Amino acid sequence: GKEMCLDYESLVQPELCASTVPAAQGATEHVEDFFFRTVHLGTECWAFCALSRLRVARGEALAGRWGDAAAHVRTVARVLEYLGNHVTMLSSMCLSDYLPLKVEIDGTSGAGSVQVRELRGALSLMLDPLCEAAAGMCPGVGARGTKAPSPALPKKGSFRSSSKKLRVAIAQGGGPAQAQRPAEAPGGSEGEAVFEAIVGVYGSPGEFPELNAYAKALEVCEGALLGGFYHRHWALARGVIGSEARGTMNGAVAGLRAACETPVFPLLDRVRAHLGRDADARLSANKGKLLQRIAAQGPAPPPPPFP
């Protein structure tokens, strides 16, 4: 319906775009000025699209329409991957032309973008519906994904925003660290329950296919934000002004790397690591068997000589 469409005037703000054209303000003093600002304006517009799609996806997830929510999240992932390519256009700038501009725009930064700086926080909120649904559906989930009988998928519209207590548990990661007893786990008993529930979703994908597909979509989108957009932004800055330089907001270029290495969904990261450790322990007798069978067959015949 029309309400699902993006508002062109709000998205593009053509009057503001027109005001950035050098002809409207007089000739620019810097050769790379117009190119630099145009790429950043495009970044802001695409970030607006991504945030709009995330809002739609969250609404679908809260209504229990997990397939639609996952599809929207994957669309956002494609936008973020494109954004990574989009910003790397700036690598074509002539350094001797850009450096005088960099000095003049000191105090400004792409990090000041209203839309771009919301991306991580908006994406992190997409985990809330999954945690709430999983915790409600998997009350008997164990560490290996075995579960007690649980109700079917909740009906449409049965979810509400997560409670403050649950959100704190999610933000703290939920679930035990290796050296912690369950009672000492971040988020307390509720965080532990969320952790075990997500373990069940990952450990029994056939039992919870829609939730599992949604979780996988979140992984893809996280990878697109961290590896697609943030990493390429860091690589761009390193390639243009050097890894030892400081940006226009006096922030070290090396500091951009931290954004690439900080997960959006630490809880999902811990769940995957937990399942991996569990599989290693249960299947330790099979460790290395494939290579042992290959070695038992003897050396492979030498390849034919290169003509």
PDB file of N, CA and C in Angstrom, residues 195-277:
ATOM      1  N   PHE A 195      19.492 -16.996  26.299  1.00  0.00           N
ATOM      2  CA  PHE A 195      20.618 -17.698  25.692  1.00  0.00           C
ATOM      3  C   PHE A 195      20.224 -19.126  25.319  1.00  0.00           C
ATOM      4  N   GLU A 196      19.621 -19.850  26.257  1.00  0.00           N
ATOM      5  CA  GLU A 196      19.233 -21.233  25.998  1.00  0.00           C
ATOM      6  C   GLU A 196      18.185 -21.316  24.889  1.00  0.00           C
ATOM      7  N   ALA A 197      17.294 -20.323  24.841  1.00  0.00           N
ATOM      8  CA  ALA A 197      16.263 -20.329  23.806  1.00  0.00           C
ATOM      9  C   ALA A 197      16.872 -20.164  22.420  1.00  0.00           C
ATOM     10  N   ILE A 198      17.834 -19.251  22.286  1.00  0.00           N
ATOM     11  CA  ILE A 198      18.466 -19.046  20.986  1.00  0.00           C
ATOM     12  C   ILE A 198      19.320 -20.250  20.612  1.00  0.00           C
ATOM     13  N   VAL A 199      19.935 -20.899  21.602  1.00  0.00           N
ATOM     14  CA  VAL A 199      20.648 -22.147  21.339  1.00  0.00           C
ATOM     15  C   VAL A 199      19.688 -23.166  20.722  1.00  0.00           C
ATOM     16  N   GLY A 200      18.462 -23.196  21.232  1.00  0.00           N
ATOM     17  CA  GLY A 200      17.473 -24.119  20.686  1.00  0.00           C
ATOM     18  C   GLY A 200      17.102 -23.804  19.254  1.00  0.00           C
ATOM     19  N   VAL A 201      16.985 -22.518  18.933  1.00  0.00           N
ATOM     20  CA  VAL A 201      16.650 -22.114  17.563  1.00  0.00           C
ATOM     21  C   VAL A 201      17.753 -22.537  16.599  1.00  0.00           C
ATOM     22  N   TYR A 202      19.009 -22.343  17.008  1.00  0.00           N
ATOM     23  CA  TYR A 202      20.136 -22.734  16.162  1.00  0.00           C
ATOM     24  C   TYR A 202      20.327 -24.249  16.147  1.00  0.00           C
ATOM     25  N   GLY A 203      20.152 -24.874  17.310  1.00  0.00           N
ATOM     26  CA  GLY A 203      20.410 -26.302  17.410  1.00  0.00           C
ATOM     27  C   GLY A 203      19.332 -27.166  16.805  1.00  0.00           C
ATOM     28  N   SER A 204      18.118 -26.636  16.658  1.00  0.00           N
ATOM     29  CA  SER A 204      17.002 -27.406  16.088  1.00  0.00           C
ATOM     30  C   SER A 204      16.337 -26.600  14.978  1.00  0.00           C
ATOM     31  N   PRO A 205      17.055 -26.347  13.878  1.00  0.00           N
ATOM     32  CA  PRO A 205      16.482 -25.510  12.818  1.00  0.00           C
ATOM     33  C   PRO A 205      15.229 -26.103  12.195  1.00  0.00           C
ATOM     34  N   GLY A 206      15.132 -27.431  12.187  1.00  0.00           N
ATOM     35  CA  GLY A 206      13.940 -28.053  11.633  1.00  0.00           C
ATOM     36  C   GLY A 206      12.705 -27.825  12.477  1.00  0.00           C
ATOM     37  N   GLU A 207      12.897 -27.615  13.771  1.00  0.00           N
ATOM     38  CA  GLU A 207      11.777 -27.363  14.666  1.00  0.00           C
ATOM     39  C   GLU A 207      11.315 -25.910  14.597  1.00  0.00           C
ATOM     40  N   PHE A 208      12.249 -25.015  14.318  1.00  0.00           N
ATOM     41  CA  PHE A 208      11.939 -23.585  14.294  1.00  0.00           C
ATOM     42  C   PHE A 208      12.474 -22.959  13.002  1.00  0.00           C
ATOM     43  N   PRO A 209      11.984 -23.398  11.842  1.00  0.00           N
ATOM     44  CA  PRO A 209      12.580 -22.940  10.578  1.00  0.00           C
ATOM     45  C   PRO A 209      12.452 -21.440  10.349  1.00  0.00           C
ATOM     46  N   GLU A 210      11.319 -20.855  10.743  1.00  0.00           N
ATOM     47  CA  GLU A 210      11.128 -19.431  10.477  1.00  0.00           C
ATOM     48  C   GLU A 210      12.029 -18.574  11.363  1.00  0.00           C
ATOM     49  N   LEU A 211      12.125 -18.945  12.634  1.00  0.00           N
ATOM     50  CA  LEU A 211      13.010 -18.202  13.523  1.00  0.00           C
ATOM     51  C   LEU A 211      14.468 -18.381  13.113  1.00  0.00           C
ATOM     52  N   ASN A 212      14.812 -19.590  12.686  1.00  0.00           N
ATOM     53  CA  ASN A 212      16.183 -19.837  12.258  1.00  0.00           C
ATOM     54  C   ASN A 212      16.517 -19.020  11.015  1.00  0.00           C
ATOM     55  N   ALA A 213      15.580 -18.945  10.067  1.00  0.00           N
ATOM     56  CA  ALA A 213      15.809 -18.152   8.856  1.00  0.00           C
ATOM     57  C   ALA A 213      15.961 -16.674   9.193  1.00  0.00           C
ATOM     58  N   TYR A 214      15.192 -16.212  10.167  1.00  0.00           N
ATOM     59  CA  TYR A 214      15.298 -14.816  10.588  1.00  0.00           C
ATOM     60  C   TYR A 214      16.656 -14.560  11.240  1.00  0.00           C
ATOM     61  N   ALA A 215      17.092 -15.495  12.089  1.00  0.00           N
ATOM     62  CA  ALA A 215      18.404 -15.352  12.730  1.00  0.00           C
ATOM     63  C   ALA A 215      19.512 -15.324  11.684  1.00  0.00           C
ATOM     64  N   LYS A 216      19.408 -16.173  10.662  1.00  0.00           N
ATOM     65  CA  LYS A 216      20.424 -16.181   9.607  1.00  0.00           C
ATOM     66  C   LYS A 216      20.410 -14.872   8.829  1.00  0.00           C
ATOM     67  N   ALA A 217      19.225 -14.299   8.630  1.00  0.00           N
ATOM     68  CA  ALA A 217      19.147 -13.004   7.945  1.00  0.00           C
ATOM     69  C   ALA A 217      19.840 -11.921   8.764  1.00  0.00           C
ATOM     70  N   LEU A 218      19.682 -11.975  10.090  1.00  0.00           N
ATOM     71  CA  LEU A 218      20.375 -11.011  10.946  1.00  0.00           C
ATOM     72  C   LEU A 218      21.888 -11.162  10.809  1.00  0.00           C
ATOM     73  N   GLU A 219      22.362 -12.400  10.727  1.00  0.00           N
ATOM     74  CA  GLU A 219      23.799 -12.634  10.544  1.00  0.00           C
ATOM     75  C   GLU A 219      24.289 -12.003   9.242  1.00  0.00           C
ATOM     76  N   VAL A 220      23.523 -12.221   8.173  1.00  0.00           N
ATOM     77  CA  VAL A 220      23.908 -11.680   6.865  1.00  0.00           C
ATOM     78  C   VAL A 220      23.966 -10.156   6.916  1.00  0.00           C
ATOM     79  N   CYS A 221      22.979  -9.559   7.571  1.00  0.00           N
ATOM     80  CA  CYS A 221      22.922  -8.100   7.645  1.00  0.00           C
ATOM     81  C   CYS A 221      24.054  -7.555   8.518  1.00  0.00           C
ATOM     82  N   GLU A 222      24.361  -8.254   9.597  1.00  0.00           N
ATOM     83  CA  GLU A 222      25.486  -7.845  10.439  1.00  0.00           C
ATOM     84  C   GLU A 222      26.785  -7.878   9.639  1.00  0.00           C
ATOM     85  N   GLY A 223      26.968  -8.938   8.856  1.00  0.00           N
ATOM     86  CA  GLY A 223      28.163  -9.031   8.026  1.00  0.00           C
ATOM     87  C   GLY A 223      28.236  -7.927   6.992  1.00  0.00           C
ATOM     88  N   ALA A 224      27.075  -7.549   6.447  1.00  0.00           N
ATOM     89  CA  ALA A 224      27.051  -6.478   5.446  1.00  0.00           C
ATOM     90  C   ALA A 224      27.405  -5.135   6.067  1.00  0.00           C
ATOM     91  N   LEU A 225      26.950  -4.902   7.304  1.00  0.00           N
ATOM     92  CA  LEU A 225      27.263  -3.637   7.964  1.00  0.00           C
ATOM     93  C   LEU A 225      28.735  -3.580   8.369  1.00  0.00           C
ATOM     94  N   LEU A 226      29.213  -4.650   9.017  1.00  0.00           N
ATOM     95  CA  LEU A 226      30.586  -4.638   9.524  1.00  0.00           C
ATOM     96  C   LEU A 226      31.611  -4.833   8.410  1.00  0.00           C
ATOM     97  N   GLY A 227      31.389  -5.850   7.589  1.00  0.00           N
ATOM     98  CA  GLY A 227      32.362  -6.168   6.545  1.00  0.00           C
ATOM     99  C   GLY A 227      32.127  -5.433   5.248  1.00  0.00           C
ATOM    100  N   GLY A 228      30.860  -5.067   4.992  1.00  0.00           N
ATOM    101  CA  GLY A 228      30.556  -4.377   3.750  1.00  0.00           C
ATOM    102  C   GLY A 228      30.766  -2.886   3.849  1.00  0.00           C
ATOM    103  N   PHE A 229      30.086  -2.255   4.805  1.00  0.00           N
ATOM    104  CA  PHE A 229      30.133  -0.800   4.899  1.00  0.00           C
ATOM    105  C   PHE A 229      31.268  -0.313   5.795  1.00  0.00           C
ATOM    106  N   TYR A 230      31.301  -0.744   7.062  1.00  0.00           N
ATOM    107  CA  TYR A 230      32.298  -0.222   7.998  1.00  0.00           C
ATOM    108  C   TYR A 230      33.730  -0.559   7.564  1.00  0.00           C
ATOM    109  N   HIS A 231      33.947  -1.802   7.152  1.00  0.00           N
ATOM    110  CA  HIS A 231      35.309  -2.194   6.780  1.00  0.00           C
ATOM    111  C   HIS A 231      35.786  -1.425   5.552  1.00  0.00           C
ATOM    112  N   ARG A 232      34.904  -1.249   4.585  1.00  0.00           N
ATOM    113  CA  ARG A 232      35.322  -0.521   3.385  1.00  0.00           C
ATOM    114  C   ARG A 232      35.522   0.960   3.669  1.00  0.00           C
ATOM    115  N   HIS A 233      34.751   1.486   4.625  1.00  0.00           N
ATOM    116  CA  HIS A 233      34.971   2.871   5.038  1.00  0.00           C
ATOM    117  C   HIS A 233      36.359   3.020   5.656  1.00  0.00           C
ATOM    118  N   TRP A 234      36.721   2.072   6.513  1.00  0.00           N
ATOM    119  CA  TRP A 234      38.055   2.104   7.121  1.00  0.00           C
ATOM    120  C   TRP A 234      39.136   1.952   6.052  1.00  0.00           C
ATOM    121  N   ALA A 235      38.935   1.002   5.134  1.00  0.00           N
ATOM    122  CA  ALA A 235      39.927   0.789   4.073  1.00  0.00           C
ATOM    123  C   ALA A 235      40.046   2.023   3.182  1.00  0.00           C
ATOM    124  N   LEU A 236      38.916   2.696   2.956  1.00  0.00           N
ATOM    125  CA  LEU A 236      38.937   3.921   2.151  1.00  0.00           C
ATOM    126  C   LEU A 236      39.785   4.994   2.827  1.00  0.00           C
ATOM    127  N   ALA A 237      39.522   5.235   4.115  1.00  0.00           N
ATOM    128  CA  ALA A 237      40.276   6.266   4.833  1.00  0.00           C
ATOM    129  C   ALA A 237      41.761   5.926   4.878  1.00  0.00           C
ATOM    130  N   ARG A 238      42.055   4.661   5.118  1.00  0.00           N
ATOM    131  CA  ARG A 238      43.459   4.232   5.152  1.00  0.00           C
ATOM    132  C   ARG A 238      44.119   4.431   3.792  1.00  0.00           C
ATOM    133  N   GLY A 239      43.372   4.121   2.729  1.00  0.00           N
ATOM    134  CA  GLY A 239      43.935   4.231   1.387  1.00  0.00           C
ATOM    135  C   GLY A 239      44.069   5.657   0.895  1.00  0.00           C
ATOM    136  N   VAL A 240      43.206   6.560   1.389  1.00  0.00           N
ATOM    137  CA  VAL A 240      43.233   7.940   0.904  1.00  0.00           C
ATOM    138  C   VAL A 240      44.204   8.794   1.708  1.00  0.00           C
ATOM    139  N   ILE A 241      44.103   8.758   3.048  1.00  0.00           N
ATOM    140  CA  ILE A 241      44.944   9.657   3.853  1.00  0.00           C
ATOM    141  C   ILE A 241      45.964   8.916   4.707  1.00  0.00           C
ATOM    142  N   GLY A 242      45.929   7.572   4.721  1.00  0.00           N
ATOM    143  CA  GLY A 242      46.936   6.809   5.447  1.00  0.00           C
ATOM    144  C   GLY A 242      46.461   6.366   6.817  1.00  0.00           C
ATOM    145  N   SER A 243      46.934   5.206   7.248  1.00  0.00           N
ATOM    146  CA  SER A 243      46.462   4.616   8.503  1.00  0.00           C
ATOM    147  C   SER A 243      46.932   5.379   9.735  1.00  0.00           C
ATOM    148  N   GLU A 244      47.984   6.187   9.615  1.00  0.00           N
ATOM    149  CA  GLU A 244      48.480   6.940  10.765  1.00  0.00           C
ATOM    150  C   GLU A 244      47.882   8.339  10.845  1.00  0.00           C
ATOM    151  N   ALA A 245      47.038   8.691   9.887  1.00  0.00           N
ATOM    152  CA  ALA A 245      46.471  10.038   9.837  1.00  0.00           C
ATOM    153  C   ALA A 245      45.285  10.161  10.784  1.00  0.00           C
ATOM    154  N   ARG A 246      44.816  11.387  10.914  1.00  0.00           N
ATOM    155  CA  ARG A 246      43.612  11.666  11.684  1.00  0.00           C
ATOM    156  C   ARG A 246      42.600  12.290  10.748  1.00  0.00           C
ATOM    157  N   GLY A 247      41.339  11.937  10.951  1.00  0.00           N
ATOM    158  CA  GLY A 247      40.282  12.428  10.082  1.00  0.00           C
ATOM    159  C   GLY A 247      39.875  13.847  10.415  1.00  0.00           C
ATOM    160  N   THR A 248      38.788  14.290   9.760  1.00  0.00           N
ATOM    161  CA  THR A 248      38.357  15.672   9.925  1.00  0.00           C
ATOM    162  C   THR A 248      37.765  15.946  11.298  1.00  0.00           C
ATOM    163  N   MET A 249      37.396  14.893  12.039  1.00  0.00           N
ATOM    164  CA  MET A 249      36.914  15.066  13.413  1.00  0.00           C
ATOM    165  C   MET A 249      38.019  14.759  14.419  1.00  0.00           C
ATOM    166  N   ASN A 250      39.266  14.759  13.936  1.00  0.00           N
ATOM    167  CA  ASN A 250      40.448  14.500  14.758  1.00  0.00           C
ATOM    168  C   ASN A 250      40.461  13.087  15.333  1.00  0.00           C
ATOM    169  N   GLY A 251      39.699  12.201  14.719  1.00  0.00           N
ATOM    170  CA  GLY A 251      39.715  10.808  15.141  1.00  0.00           C
ATOM    171  C   GLY A 251      40.727  10.026  14.323  1.00  0.00           C
ATOM    172  N   ALA A 252      41.429   9.102  14.965  1.00  0.00           N
ATOM    173  CA  ALA A 252      42.432   8.314  14.263  1.00  0.00           C
ATOM    174  C   ALA A 252      41.759   7.390  13.257  1.00  0.00           C
ATOM    175  N   VAL A 253      42.370   7.284  12.077  1.00  0.00           N
ATOM    176  CA  VAL A 253      41.849   6.371  11.063  1.00  0.00           C
ATOM    177  C   VAL A 253      41.811   4.951  11.605  1.00  0.00           C
ATOM    178  N   ALA A 254      42.835   4.594  12.397  1.00  0.00           N
ATOM    179  CA  ALA A 254      42.875   3.248  12.970  1.00  0.00           C
ATOM    180  C   ALA A 254      41.658   2.979  13.849  1.00  0.00           C
ATOM    181  N   GLY A 255      41.059   4.053  14.403  1.00  0.00           N
ATOM    182  CA  GLY A 255      39.885   3.872  15.250  1.00  0.00           C
ATOM    183  C   GLY A 255      38.675   3.363  14.491  1.00  0.00           C
ATOM    184  N   LEU A 256      38.649   3.604  13.173  1.00  0.00           N
ATOM    185  CA  LEU A 256      37.532   3.107  12.374  1.00  0.00           C
ATOM    186  C   LEU A 256      37.495   1.583  12.357  1.00  0.00           C
ATOM    187  N   ARG A 257      38.655   0.985  12.561  1.00  0.00           N
ATOM    188  CA  ARG A 257      38.714  -0.476  12.520  1.00  0.00           C
ATOM    189  C   ARG A 257      37.917  -1.103  13.658  1.00  0.00           C
ATOM    190  N   ALA A 258      37.848  -0.410  14.792  1.00  0.00           N
ATOM    191  CA  ALA A 258      37.106  -0.950  15.933  1.00  0.00           C
ATOM    192  C   ALA A 258      35.644  -1.167  15.588  1.00  0.00           C
ATOM    193  N   ALA A 259      35.092  -0.290  14.746  1.00  0.00           N
ATOM    194  CA  ALA A 259      33.689  -0.451  14.348  1.00  0.00           C
ATOM    195  C   ALA A 259      33.485  -1.738  13.565  1.00  0.00           C
ATOM    196  N   CYS A 260      34.501  -2.145  12.798  1.00  0.00           N
ATOM    197  CA  CYS A 260      34.393  -3.377  12.007  1.00  0.00           C
ATOM    198  C   CYS A 260      34.449  -4.614  12.886  1.00  0.00           C
ATOM    199  N   GLU A 261      35.126  -4.499  14.028  1.00  0.00           N
ATOM    200  CA  GLU A 261      35.408  -5.672  14.849  1.00  0.00           C
ATOM    201  C   GLU A 261      34.469  -5.808  16.042  1.00  0.00           C
ATOM    202  N   THR A 262      33.536  -4.880  16.192  1.00  0.00           N
ATOM    203  CA  THR A 262      32.589  -4.940  17.303  1.00  0.00           C
ATOM    204  C   THR A 262      31.279  -5.522  16.802  1.00  0.00           C
ATOM    205  N   PRO A 263      30.896  -6.721  17.238  1.00  0.00           N
ATOM    206  CA  PRO A 263      29.688  -7.349  16.696  1.00  0.00           C
ATOM    207  C   PRO A 263      28.425  -6.574  17.044  1.00  0.00           C
ATOM    208  N   VAL A 264      27.466  -6.639  16.158  1.00  0.00           N
ATOM    209  CA  VAL A 264      26.159  -6.034  16.417  1.00  0.00           C
ATOM    210  C   VAL A 264      25.335  -6.945  17.317  1.00  0.00           C
ATOM    211  N   PHE A 265      25.517  -8.259  17.147  1.00  0.00           N
ATOM    212  CA  PHE A 265      24.753  -9.251  17.904  1.00  0.00           C
ATOM    213  C   PHE A 265      25.708 -10.161  18.676  1.00  0.00           C
ATOM    214  N   PRO A 266      26.294  -9.677  19.771  1.00  0.00           N
ATOM    215  CA  PRO A 266      27.218 -10.532  20.528  1.00  0.00           C
ATOM    216  C   PRO A 266      26.551 -11.792  21.065  1.00  0.00           C
ATOM    217  N   LEU A 267      25.252 -11.726  21.330  1.00  0.00           N
ATOM    218  CA  LEU A 267      24.552 -12.911  21.823  1.00  0.00           C
ATOM    219  C   LEU A 267      24.589 -14.032  20.791  1.00  0.00           C
ATOM    220  N   LEU A 268      24.316 -13.714  19.526  1.00  0.00           N
ATOM    221  CA  LEU A 268      24.340 -14.739  18.483  1.00  0.00           C
ATOM    222  C   LEU A 268      25.751 -15.289  18.303  1.00  0.00           C
ATOM    223  N   ASP A 269      26.739 -14.432  18.453  1.00  0.00           N
ATOM    224  CA  ASP A 269      28.126 -14.875  18.352  1.00  0.00           C
ATOM    225  C   ASP A 269      28.438 -15.891  19.447  1.00  0.00           C
ATOM    226  N   ARG A 270      27.973 -15.624  20.662  1.00  0.00           N
ATOM    227  CA  ARG A 270      28.221 -16.540  21.779  1.00  0.00           C
ATOM    228  C   ARG A 270      27.466 -17.853  21.601  1.00  0.00           C
ATOM    229  N   VAL A 271      26.278 -17.769  21.045  1.00  0.00           N
ATOM    230  CA  VAL A 271      25.501 -18.991  20.809  1.00  0.00           C
ATOM    231  C   VAL A 271      26.229 -19.897  19.822  1.00  0.00           C
ATOM    232  N   ARG A 272      26.730 -19.329  18.735  1.00  0.00           N
ATOM    233  CA  ARG A 272      27.434 -20.144  17.735  1.00  0.00           C
ATOM    234  C   ARG A 272      28.695 -20.764  18.335  1.00  0.00           C
ATOM    235  N   ALA A 273      29.423 -19.969  19.134  1.00  0.00           N
ATOM    236  CA  ALA A 273      30.627 -20.503  19.773  1.00  0.00           C
ATOM    237  C   ALA A 273      30.273 -21.618  20.754  1.00  0.00           C
ATOM    238  N   HIS A 274      29.180 -21.440  21.483  1.00  0.00           N
ATOM    239  CA  HIS A 274      28.735 -22.452  22.447  1.00  0.00           C
ATOM    240  C   HIS A 274      28.400 -23.761  21.737  1.00  0.00           C
ATOM    241  N   LEU A 275      27.666 -23.676  20.635  1.00  0.00           N
ATOM    242  CA  LEU A 275      27.304 -24.884  19.896  1.00  0.00           C
ATOM    243  C   LEU A 275      28.545 -25.557  19.314  1.00  0.00           C
ATOM    244  N   GLY A 276      29.514 -24.754  18.894  1.00  0.00           N
ATOM    245  CA  GLY A 276      30.750 -25.323  18.367  1.00  0.00           C
ATOM    246  C   GLY A 276      31.526 -26.079  19.428  1.00  0.00           C
ATOM    247  N   ARG A 277      31.625 -25.495  20.626  1.00  0.00           N
ATOM    248  CA  ARG A 277      32.321 -26.188  21.717  1.00  0.00           C
ATOM    249  C   ARG A 277      31.597 -27.472  22.096  1.00  0.00           C
TER     250      ARG A 277
END
